[in-house]
């Protein structure tokens, strides 16, 4: 009887391991609260002058893993990022093709949405995990600006200048993820990031976080950490920027 029970347990464990080996699915949804610093525009205007809001950014990542040698795993990710603010110019500033004059109140709406497609390999897969790969990051955003003079006569119309500076294009990036599982605790320490220096553009995007498998039976985990991104973009599109964007991160993970 004992031998039969042991054999049944072994068969179930073997089946579960085999199913996990055949195909794996990982998904993470998170919220990031970034703050912005640095410069935008050809005149390197300090974004702090716009007093931009620390709005939440959403993040979604899904990965599909398989055991087929030489064929990489695939991961897709999308983040909706944006902020807005306004400033009263003390001097002339050029954004894109428009020059905004001193005395104008300028409203700025910055959108930095992007989508990632990553091909990667599991170099290590144990209590120490290491993934390495390549990412294509597609930006689809813009810096929208509206400037208006503040006149002393309420009835007089205020001339309005509007400009939209696009950020559209694809950057190739290196990808890496290291995860250290603390045995028998349900806790993991994770560092994940992308980086590139391509045709005059430099970008880094690094997240450090801890993960807790609070419901291992359901394959759910919660994670929290800090994310930091730098964007020195000169050639990708019309939006010139030298920005640092960083802040705390909170997410929910599902691994099957």
PDB file of C-alpha atoms in Angstrom:
ATOM      1  CA  UNK A   1       0.000   0.000   0.000  1.00  0.00           C
ATOM      2  CA  UNK A   2       2.794   2.395   0.936  1.00  0.00           C
ATOM      3  CA  UNK A   3       4.644   1.553  -2.265  1.00  0.00           C
ATOM      4  CA  UNK A   4       1.505   2.259  -4.272  1.00  0.00           C
ATOM      5  CA  UNK A   5       1.016   5.649  -2.570  1.00  0.00           C
ATOM      6  CA  UNK A   6       4.651   6.572  -3.118  1.00  0.00           C
ATOM      7  CA  UNK A   7       4.438   5.592  -6.754  1.00  0.00           C
ATOM      8  CA  UNK A   8       1.281   7.670  -7.207  1.00  0.00           C
ATOM      9  CA  UNK A   9       2.904  10.720  -5.611  1.00  0.00           C
ATOM     10  CA  UNK A  10       5.971  10.295  -7.787  1.00  0.00           C
ATOM     11  CA  UNK A  11       3.806  10.045 -10.898  1.00  0.00           C
ATOM     12  CA  UNK A  12       1.881  13.205 -10.004  1.00  0.00           C
ATOM     13  CA  UNK A  13       5.077  15.115  -9.267  1.00  0.00           C
ATOM     14  CA  UNK A  14       6.598  13.888 -12.506  1.00  0.00           C
ATOM     15  CA  UNK A  15       3.503  14.961 -14.442  1.00  0.00           C
ATOM     16  CA  UNK A  16       3.518  18.425 -12.891  1.00  0.00           C
ATOM     17  CA  UNK A  17       7.212  18.876 -13.607  1.00  0.00           C
ATOM     18  CA  UNK A  18       6.715  17.662 -17.166  1.00  0.00           C
ATOM     19  CA  UNK A  19       3.821  20.091 -17.730  1.00  0.00           C
ATOM     20  CA  UNK A  20       5.922  22.972 -16.399  1.00  0.00           C
ATOM     21  CA  UNK A  21       8.835  21.910 -18.591  1.00  0.00           C
ATOM     22  CA  UNK A  22       6.700  21.684 -21.723  1.00  0.00           C
ATOM     23  CA  UNK A  23       5.250  25.175 -21.508  1.00  0.00           C
ATOM     24  CA  UNK A  24       5.500  28.022 -19.022  1.00  0.00           C
ATOM     25  CA  UNK A  25       3.488  31.237 -18.777  1.00  0.00           C
ATOM     26  CA  UNK A  26       4.405  34.285 -16.710  1.00  0.00           C
ATOM     27  CA  UNK A  27       2.452  37.537 -16.431  1.00  0.00           C
ATOM     28  CA  UNK A  28       3.018  40.660 -14.339  1.00  0.00           C
ATOM     29  CA  UNK A  29       0.786  43.715 -14.025  1.00  0.00           C
ATOM     30  CA  UNK A  30       2.030  46.681 -12.074  1.00  0.00           C
ATOM     31  CA  UNK A  31       1.778  50.351 -11.172  1.00  0.00           C
ATOM     32  CA  UNK A  32       4.773  52.663 -11.151  1.00  0.00           C
ATOM     33  CA  UNK A  33       4.803  56.166  -9.623  1.00  0.00           C
ATOM     34  CA  UNK A  34       7.656  57.967 -11.385  1.00  0.00           C
ATOM     35  CA  UNK A  35       9.062  61.432 -10.825  1.00  0.00           C
ATOM     36  CA  UNK A  36      10.680  63.311 -13.709  1.00  0.00           C
ATOM     37  CA  UNK A  37      13.880  65.357 -13.867  1.00  0.00           C
ATOM     38  CA  UNK A  38      16.158  66.563 -16.650  1.00  0.00           C
ATOM     39  CA  UNK A  39      15.766  68.494 -19.888  1.00  0.00           C
ATOM     40  CA  UNK A  40      13.533  68.465 -22.972  1.00  0.00           C
ATOM     41  CA  UNK A  41      13.733  70.291 -26.306  1.00  0.00           C
ATOM     42  CA  UNK A  42      16.595  71.643 -28.376  1.00  0.00           C
ATOM     43  CA  UNK A  43      17.173  74.390 -25.802  1.00  0.00           C
ATOM     44  CA  UNK A  44      17.476  71.816 -22.979  1.00  0.00           C
ATOM     45  CA  UNK A  45      14.602  73.277 -21.008  1.00  0.00           C
ATOM     46  CA  UNK A  46      14.454  72.011 -17.420  1.00  0.00           C
ATOM     47  CA  UNK A  47      11.322  69.878 -17.056  1.00  0.00           C
ATOM     48  CA  UNK A  48      11.161  70.806 -13.356  1.00  0.00           C
ATOM     49  CA  UNK A  49      10.008  74.272 -14.453  1.00  0.00           C
ATOM     50  CA  UNK A  50       6.758  72.724 -15.681  1.00  0.00           C
ATOM     51  CA  UNK A  51       6.071  71.411 -12.157  1.00  0.00           C
ATOM     52  CA  UNK A  52       4.948  68.126 -13.725  1.00  0.00           C
ATOM     53  CA  UNK A  53       2.706  65.755 -11.780  1.00  0.00           C
ATOM     54  CA  UNK A  54       3.913  62.412 -10.396  1.00  0.00           C
ATOM     55  CA  UNK A  55       1.152  60.477 -12.169  1.00  0.00           C
ATOM     56  CA  UNK A  56       0.984  56.693 -11.939  1.00  0.00           C
ATOM     57  CA  UNK A  57       2.226  54.681 -14.923  1.00  0.00           C
ATOM     58  CA  UNK A  58       0.787  51.235 -15.670  1.00  0.00           C
ATOM     59  CA  UNK A  59       2.843  48.250 -16.747  1.00  0.00           C
ATOM     60  CA  UNK A  60       1.947  44.843 -18.233  1.00  0.00           C
ATOM     61  CA  UNK A  61       4.349  42.031 -19.108  1.00  0.00           C
ATOM     62  CA  UNK A  62       3.658  38.497 -20.399  1.00  0.00           C
ATOM     63  CA  UNK A  63       6.188  35.782 -21.227  1.00  0.00           C
ATOM     64  CA  UNK A  64       5.912  32.361 -22.862  1.00  0.00           C
ATOM     65  CA  UNK A  65       8.645  29.787 -22.195  1.00  0.00           C
ATOM     66  CA  UNK A  66       9.281  26.409 -23.822  1.00  0.00           C
ATOM     67  CA  UNK A  67      11.950  23.657 -23.714  1.00  0.00           C
ATOM     68  CA  UNK A  68      12.887  23.675 -27.423  1.00  0.00           C
ATOM     69  CA  UNK A  69      16.672  24.157 -27.737  1.00  0.00           C
ATOM     70  CA  UNK A  70      18.055  27.136 -29.695  1.00  0.00           C
ATOM     71  CA  UNK A  71      14.614  28.739 -30.104  1.00  0.00           C
ATOM     72  CA  UNK A  72      14.327  31.750 -27.756  1.00  0.00           C
ATOM     73  CA  UNK A  73      11.492  32.405 -25.353  1.00  0.00           C
ATOM     74  CA  UNK A  74       9.322  35.436 -26.040  1.00  0.00           C
ATOM     75  CA  UNK A  75       8.162  38.254 -23.787  1.00  0.00           C
ATOM     76  CA  UNK A  76       5.873  41.184 -24.571  1.00  0.00           C
ATOM     77  CA  UNK A  77       5.511  44.279 -22.399  1.00  0.00           C
ATOM     78  CA  UNK A  78       3.644  47.568 -22.546  1.00  0.00           C
ATOM     79  CA  UNK A  79       3.765  50.653 -20.381  1.00  0.00           C
ATOM     80  CA  UNK A  80       1.513  53.722 -20.462  1.00  0.00           C
ATOM     81  CA  UNK A  81       3.545  56.666 -19.186  1.00  0.00           C
ATOM     82  CA  UNK A  82       2.714  60.331 -19.143  1.00  0.00           C
ATOM     83  CA  UNK A  83       2.626  63.526 -17.160  1.00  0.00           C
ATOM     84  CA  UNK A  84       1.626  67.171 -17.566  1.00  0.00           C
ATOM     85  CA  UNK A  85       2.331  70.568 -16.101  1.00  0.00           C
ATOM     86  CA  UNK A  86       2.666  74.274 -16.891  1.00  0.00           C
ATOM     87  CA  UNK A  87       5.089  77.156 -16.502  1.00  0.00           C
ATOM     88  CA  UNK A  88       5.310  80.915 -17.051  1.00  0.00           C
ATOM     89  CA  UNK A  89       8.343  81.520 -19.265  1.00  0.00           C
ATOM     90  CA  UNK A  90      10.944  83.998 -18.067  1.00  0.00           C
ATOM     91  CA  UNK A  91      12.772  83.922 -21.405  1.00  0.00           C
ATOM     92  CA  UNK A  92      12.363  82.737 -25.002  1.00  0.00           C
ATOM     93  CA  UNK A  93      12.454  78.940 -25.465  1.00  0.00           C
ATOM     94  CA  UNK A  94      12.277  76.910 -28.679  1.00  0.00           C
ATOM     95  CA  UNK A  95      10.385  73.625 -28.723  1.00  0.00           C
ATOM     96  CA  UNK A  96      10.350  71.858 -32.085  1.00  0.00           C
ATOM     97  CA  UNK A  97       9.582  74.423 -34.789  1.00  0.00           C
ATOM     98  CA  UNK A  98       8.000  77.007 -32.472  1.00  0.00           C
ATOM     99  CA  UNK A  99       9.610  79.635 -30.270  1.00  0.00           C
ATOM    100  CA  UNK A 100       7.676  80.499 -27.125  1.00  0.00           C
ATOM    101  CA  UNK A 101       8.276  84.010 -25.853  1.00  0.00           C
ATOM    102  CA  UNK A 102       8.908  85.316 -22.366  1.00  0.00           C
ATOM    103  CA  UNK A 103       5.663  86.032 -20.557  1.00  0.00           C
ATOM    104  CA  UNK A 104       3.758  83.135 -22.110  1.00  0.00           C
ATOM    105  CA  UNK A 105       2.143  80.494 -19.960  1.00  0.00           C
ATOM    106  CA  UNK A 106       3.044  77.154 -21.535  1.00  0.00           C
ATOM    107  CA  UNK A 107       1.139  73.941 -20.815  1.00  0.00           C
ATOM    108  CA  UNK A 108       3.017  70.690 -21.473  1.00  0.00           C
ATOM    109  CA  UNK A 109       1.616  67.169 -21.907  1.00  0.00           C
ATOM    110  CA  UNK A 110       4.344  64.499 -22.143  1.00  0.00           C
ATOM    111  CA  UNK A 111       3.455  60.984 -23.368  1.00  0.00           C
ATOM    112  CA  UNK A 112       6.113  58.230 -23.336  1.00  0.00           C
ATOM    113  CA  UNK A 113       4.079  55.081 -24.070  1.00  0.00           C
ATOM    114  CA  UNK A 114       6.118  52.133 -25.328  1.00  0.00           C
ATOM    115  CA  UNK A 115       5.817  48.451 -26.263  1.00  0.00           C
ATOM    116  CA  UNK A 116       8.590  45.841 -25.916  1.00  0.00           C
ATOM    117  CA  UNK A 117       9.135  42.591 -27.810  1.00  0.00           C
ATOM    118  CA  UNK A 118      11.918  40.508 -26.241  1.00  0.00           C
ATOM    119  CA  UNK A 119      13.554  37.255 -27.330  1.00  0.00           C
ATOM    120  CA  UNK A 120      15.585  35.655 -24.545  1.00  0.00           C
ATOM    121  CA  UNK A 121      17.200  32.458 -23.292  1.00  0.00           C
ATOM    122  CA  UNK A 122      17.178  30.948 -19.798  1.00  0.00           C
ATOM    123  CA  UNK A 123      20.892  30.649 -19.073  1.00  0.00           C
ATOM    124  CA  UNK A 124      20.316  29.460 -15.497  1.00  0.00           C
ATOM    125  CA  UNK A 125      17.113  27.951 -14.109  1.00  0.00           C
ATOM    126  CA  UNK A 126      17.450  26.917 -10.478  1.00  0.00           C
ATOM    127  CA  UNK A 127      17.362  28.828  -7.212  1.00  0.00           C
ATOM    128  CA  UNK A 128      19.545  31.221  -9.182  1.00  0.00           C
ATOM    129  CA  UNK A 129      17.861  32.261 -12.460  1.00  0.00           C
ATOM    130  CA  UNK A 130      19.438  34.223 -15.291  1.00  0.00           C
ATOM    131  CA  UNK A 131      17.784  35.299 -18.560  1.00  0.00           C
ATOM    132  CA  UNK A 132      19.607  37.074 -21.385  1.00  0.00           C
ATOM    133  CA  UNK A 133      18.173  38.412 -24.630  1.00  0.00           C
ATOM    134  CA  UNK A 134      17.430  41.247 -27.021  1.00  0.00           C
ATOM    135  CA  UNK A 135      14.525  43.719 -26.975  1.00  0.00           C
ATOM    136  CA  UNK A 136      12.938  45.891 -29.631  1.00  0.00           C
ATOM    137  CA  UNK A 137      11.270  48.855 -27.885  1.00  0.00           C
ATOM    138  CA  UNK A 138       8.753  50.872 -29.888  1.00  0.00           C
ATOM    139  CA  UNK A 139       7.894  54.321 -28.589  1.00  0.00           C
ATOM    140  CA  UNK A 140       4.642  55.988 -29.532  1.00  0.00           C
ATOM    141  CA  UNK A 141       4.419  59.300 -27.736  1.00  0.00           C
ATOM    142  CA  UNK A 142       4.714  63.066 -28.014  1.00  0.00           C
ATOM    143  CA  UNK A 143       5.332  66.300 -26.163  1.00  0.00           C
ATOM    144  CA  UNK A 144       2.315  68.562 -26.735  1.00  0.00           C
ATOM    145  CA  UNK A 145       2.768  72.230 -25.857  1.00  0.00           C
ATOM    146  CA  UNK A 146       0.350  75.142 -25.802  1.00  0.00           C
ATOM    147  CA  UNK A 147       1.519  78.689 -25.107  1.00  0.00           C
ATOM    148  CA  UNK A 148      -0.673  81.679 -24.382  1.00  0.00           C
ATOM    149  CA  UNK A 149       0.081  85.266 -23.375  1.00  0.00           C
ATOM    150  CA  UNK A 150      -1.508  86.590 -20.230  1.00  0.00           C
ATOM    151  CA  UNK A 151      -2.940  90.016 -21.183  1.00  0.00           C
ATOM    152  CA  UNK A 152      -4.073  92.738 -18.827  1.00  0.00           C
ATOM    153  CA  UNK A 153      -7.308  93.323 -20.785  1.00  0.00           C
ATOM    154  CA  UNK A 154      -9.831  90.522 -20.036  1.00  0.00           C
ATOM    155  CA  UNK A 155     -11.751  91.026 -23.288  1.00  0.00           C
ATOM    156  CA  UNK A 156      -8.667  90.891 -25.521  1.00  0.00           C
ATOM    157  CA  UNK A 157      -7.993  87.522 -27.210  1.00  0.00           C
ATOM    158  CA  UNK A 158      -4.769  85.809 -26.211  1.00  0.00           C
ATOM    159  CA  UNK A 159      -2.734  84.500 -29.170  1.00  0.00           C
ATOM    160  CA  UNK A 160      -2.168  80.771 -28.773  1.00  0.00           C
ATOM    161  CA  UNK A 161       0.840  78.821 -30.086  1.00  0.00           C
ATOM    162  CA  UNK A 162       0.577  75.024 -30.210  1.00  0.00           C
ATOM    163  CA  UNK A 163       3.214  72.437 -31.053  1.00  0.00           C
ATOM    164  CA  UNK A 164       3.314  68.621 -31.003  1.00  0.00           C
ATOM    165  CA  UNK A 165       6.771  67.030 -30.987  1.00  0.00           C
ATOM    166  CA  UNK A 166       6.575  63.338 -31.845  1.00  0.00           C
ATOM    167  CA  UNK A 167       8.479  60.454 -30.293  1.00  0.00           C
ATOM    168  CA  UNK A 168       7.920  57.498 -32.615  1.00  0.00           C
ATOM    169  CA  UNK A 169      10.471  54.834 -33.448  1.00  0.00           C
ATOM    170  CA  UNK A 170      12.131  51.581 -32.435  1.00  0.00           C
ATOM    171  CA  UNK A 171      15.275  51.126 -30.354  1.00  0.00           C
ATOM    172  CA  UNK A 172      17.199  47.816 -30.100  1.00  0.00           C
ATOM    173  CA  UNK A 173      18.151  47.006 -26.501  1.00  0.00           C
ATOM    174  CA  UNK A 174      19.981  44.352 -24.509  1.00  0.00           C
ATOM    175  CA  UNK A 175      17.878  42.528 -21.901  1.00  0.00           C
ATOM    176  CA  UNK A 176      18.840  40.745 -18.672  1.00  0.00           C
ATOM    177  CA  UNK A 177      16.994  39.355 -15.647  1.00  0.00           C
ATOM    178  CA  UNK A 178      18.518  37.800 -12.535  1.00  0.00           C
ATOM    179  CA  UNK A 179      16.367  36.200  -9.826  1.00  0.00           C
ATOM    180  CA  UNK A 180      17.571  34.740  -6.556  1.00  0.00           C
ATOM    181  CA  UNK A 181      15.045  32.462  -4.830  1.00  0.00           C
ATOM    182  CA  UNK A 182      15.369  32.186  -1.060  1.00  0.00           C
ATOM    183  CA  UNK A 183      14.705  28.450  -0.440  1.00  0.00           C
ATOM    184  CA  UNK A 184      11.606  27.455   1.534  1.00  0.00           C
ATOM    185  CA  UNK A 185      10.535  31.070   2.126  1.00  0.00           C
ATOM    186  CA  UNK A 186       8.500  32.026  -0.930  1.00  0.00           C
ATOM    187  CA  UNK A 187      10.643  35.164  -1.296  1.00  0.00           C
ATOM    188  CA  UNK A 188      12.749  36.157  -4.304  1.00  0.00           C
ATOM    189  CA  UNK A 189      15.077  39.044  -5.109  1.00  0.00           C
ATOM    190  CA  UNK A 190      14.919  40.206  -8.746  1.00  0.00           C
ATOM    191  CA  UNK A 191      16.891  42.629 -10.894  1.00  0.00           C
ATOM    192  CA  UNK A 192      15.605  43.205 -14.425  1.00  0.00           C
ATOM    193  CA  UNK A 193      16.640  45.704 -17.046  1.00  0.00           C
ATOM    194  CA  UNK A 194      17.216  46.908 -20.582  1.00  0.00           C
ATOM    195  CA  UNK A 195      19.908  49.146 -21.977  1.00  0.00           C
ATOM    196  CA  UNK A 196      21.161  50.536 -25.273  1.00  0.00           C
ATOM    197  CA  UNK A 197      23.484  53.017 -26.887  1.00  0.00           C
ATOM    198  CA  UNK A 198      22.320  53.259 -30.485  1.00  0.00           C
ATOM    199  CA  UNK A 199      23.022  55.961 -33.101  1.00  0.00           C
ATOM    200  CA  UNK A 200      23.389  58.748 -30.571  1.00  0.00           C
ATOM    201  CA  UNK A 201      20.537  57.588 -28.314  1.00  0.00           C
ATOM    202  CA  UNK A 202      21.192  56.165 -24.849  1.00  0.00           C
ATOM    203  CA  UNK A 203      18.539  54.493 -22.718  1.00  0.00           C
ATOM    204  CA  UNK A 204      18.555  52.431 -19.526  1.00  0.00           C
ATOM    205  CA  UNK A 205      15.553  50.909 -17.758  1.00  0.00           C
ATOM    206  CA  UNK A 206      16.269  48.986 -14.544  1.00  0.00           C
ATOM    207  CA  UNK A 207      13.941  47.539 -11.907  1.00  0.00           C
ATOM    208  CA  UNK A 208      15.043  46.063  -8.566  1.00  0.00           C
ATOM    209  CA  UNK A 209      12.318  44.303  -6.592  1.00  0.00           C
ATOM    210  CA  UNK A 210      11.387  41.617  -4.102  1.00  0.00           C
ATOM    211  CA  UNK A 211       8.678  39.050  -4.773  1.00  0.00           C
ATOM    212  CA  UNK A 212       6.596  37.068  -2.297  1.00  0.00           C
ATOM    213  CA  UNK A 213       4.661  33.968  -3.386  1.00  0.00           C
ATOM    214  CA  UNK A 214       1.771  34.542  -1.018  1.00  0.00           C
ATOM    215  CA  UNK A 215      -0.476  31.949  -2.738  1.00  0.00           C
ATOM    216  CA  UNK A 216       1.818  29.239  -4.171  1.00  0.00           C
ATOM    217  CA  UNK A 217      -1.109  26.884  -4.799  1.00  0.00           C
ATOM    218  CA  UNK A 218      -2.658  29.486  -7.105  1.00  0.00           C
ATOM    219  CA  UNK A 219       0.756  30.561  -8.506  1.00  0.00           C
ATOM    220  CA  UNK A 220       0.155  34.181  -7.431  1.00  0.00           C
ATOM    221  CA  UNK A 221       2.853  36.481  -6.079  1.00  0.00           C
ATOM    222  CA  UNK A 222       3.087  40.142  -5.103  1.00  0.00           C
ATOM    223  CA  UNK A 223       6.193  42.209  -5.803  1.00  0.00           C
ATOM    224  CA  UNK A 224       7.473  45.640  -4.846  1.00  0.00           C
ATOM    225  CA  UNK A 225      10.576  47.615  -5.644  1.00  0.00           C
ATOM    226  CA  UNK A 226      12.092  50.605  -7.390  1.00  0.00           C
ATOM    227  CA  UNK A 227      12.389  51.404 -11.078  1.00  0.00           C
ATOM    228  CA  UNK A 228      14.762  53.871 -12.731  1.00  0.00           C
ATOM    229  CA  UNK A 229      14.813  54.928 -16.396  1.00  0.00           C
ATOM    230  CA  UNK A 230      17.108  57.334 -18.251  1.00  0.00           C
ATOM    231  CA  UNK A 231      16.327  58.658 -21.740  1.00  0.00           C
ATOM    232  CA  UNK A 232      18.991  60.558 -23.651  1.00  0.00           C
ATOM    233  CA  UNK A 233      17.261  60.748 -27.035  1.00  0.00           C
ATOM    234  CA  UNK A 234      18.679  62.848 -29.852  1.00  0.00           C
ATOM    235  CA  UNK A 235      18.175  60.865 -33.056  1.00  0.00           C
ATOM    236  CA  UNK A 236      15.153  58.576 -32.570  1.00  0.00           C
ATOM    237  CA  UNK A 237      12.632  61.253 -33.545  1.00  0.00           C
ATOM    238  CA  UNK A 238      11.940  64.977 -33.107  1.00  0.00           C
ATOM    239  CA  UNK A 239      11.702  64.889 -29.307  1.00  0.00           C
ATOM    240  CA  UNK A 240      15.111  65.668 -27.845  1.00  0.00           C
ATOM    241  CA  UNK A 241      15.359  64.717 -24.196  1.00  0.00           C
ATOM    242  CA  UNK A 242      17.785  63.992 -21.391  1.00  0.00           C
ATOM    243  CA  UNK A 243      15.455  62.701 -18.706  1.00  0.00           C
ATOM    244  CA  UNK A 244      15.693  60.634 -15.541  1.00  0.00           C
ATOM    245  CA  UNK A 245      12.458  58.953 -14.504  1.00  0.00           C
ATOM    246  CA  UNK A 246      12.333  56.912 -11.307  1.00  0.00           C
ATOM    247  CA  UNK A 247      10.049  55.868  -8.492  1.00  0.00           C
ATOM    248  CA  UNK A 248       8.516  52.999  -6.482  1.00  0.00           C
ATOM    249  CA  UNK A 249       6.900  50.008  -8.169  1.00  0.00           C
ATOM    250  CA  UNK A 250       4.149  47.576  -7.085  1.00  0.00           C
ATOM    251  CA  UNK A 251       2.955  44.573  -9.070  1.00  0.00           C
ATOM    252  CA  UNK A 252       1.077  41.265  -9.098  1.00  0.00           C
ATOM    253  CA  UNK A 253       2.598  38.186 -10.748  1.00  0.00           C
ATOM    254  CA  UNK A 254       1.075  34.982 -12.095  1.00  0.00           C
ATOM    255  CA  UNK A 255       3.314  32.048 -13.055  1.00  0.00           C
ATOM    256  CA  UNK A 256       1.975  28.838 -14.547  1.00  0.00           C
TER     257      UNK A 256
END
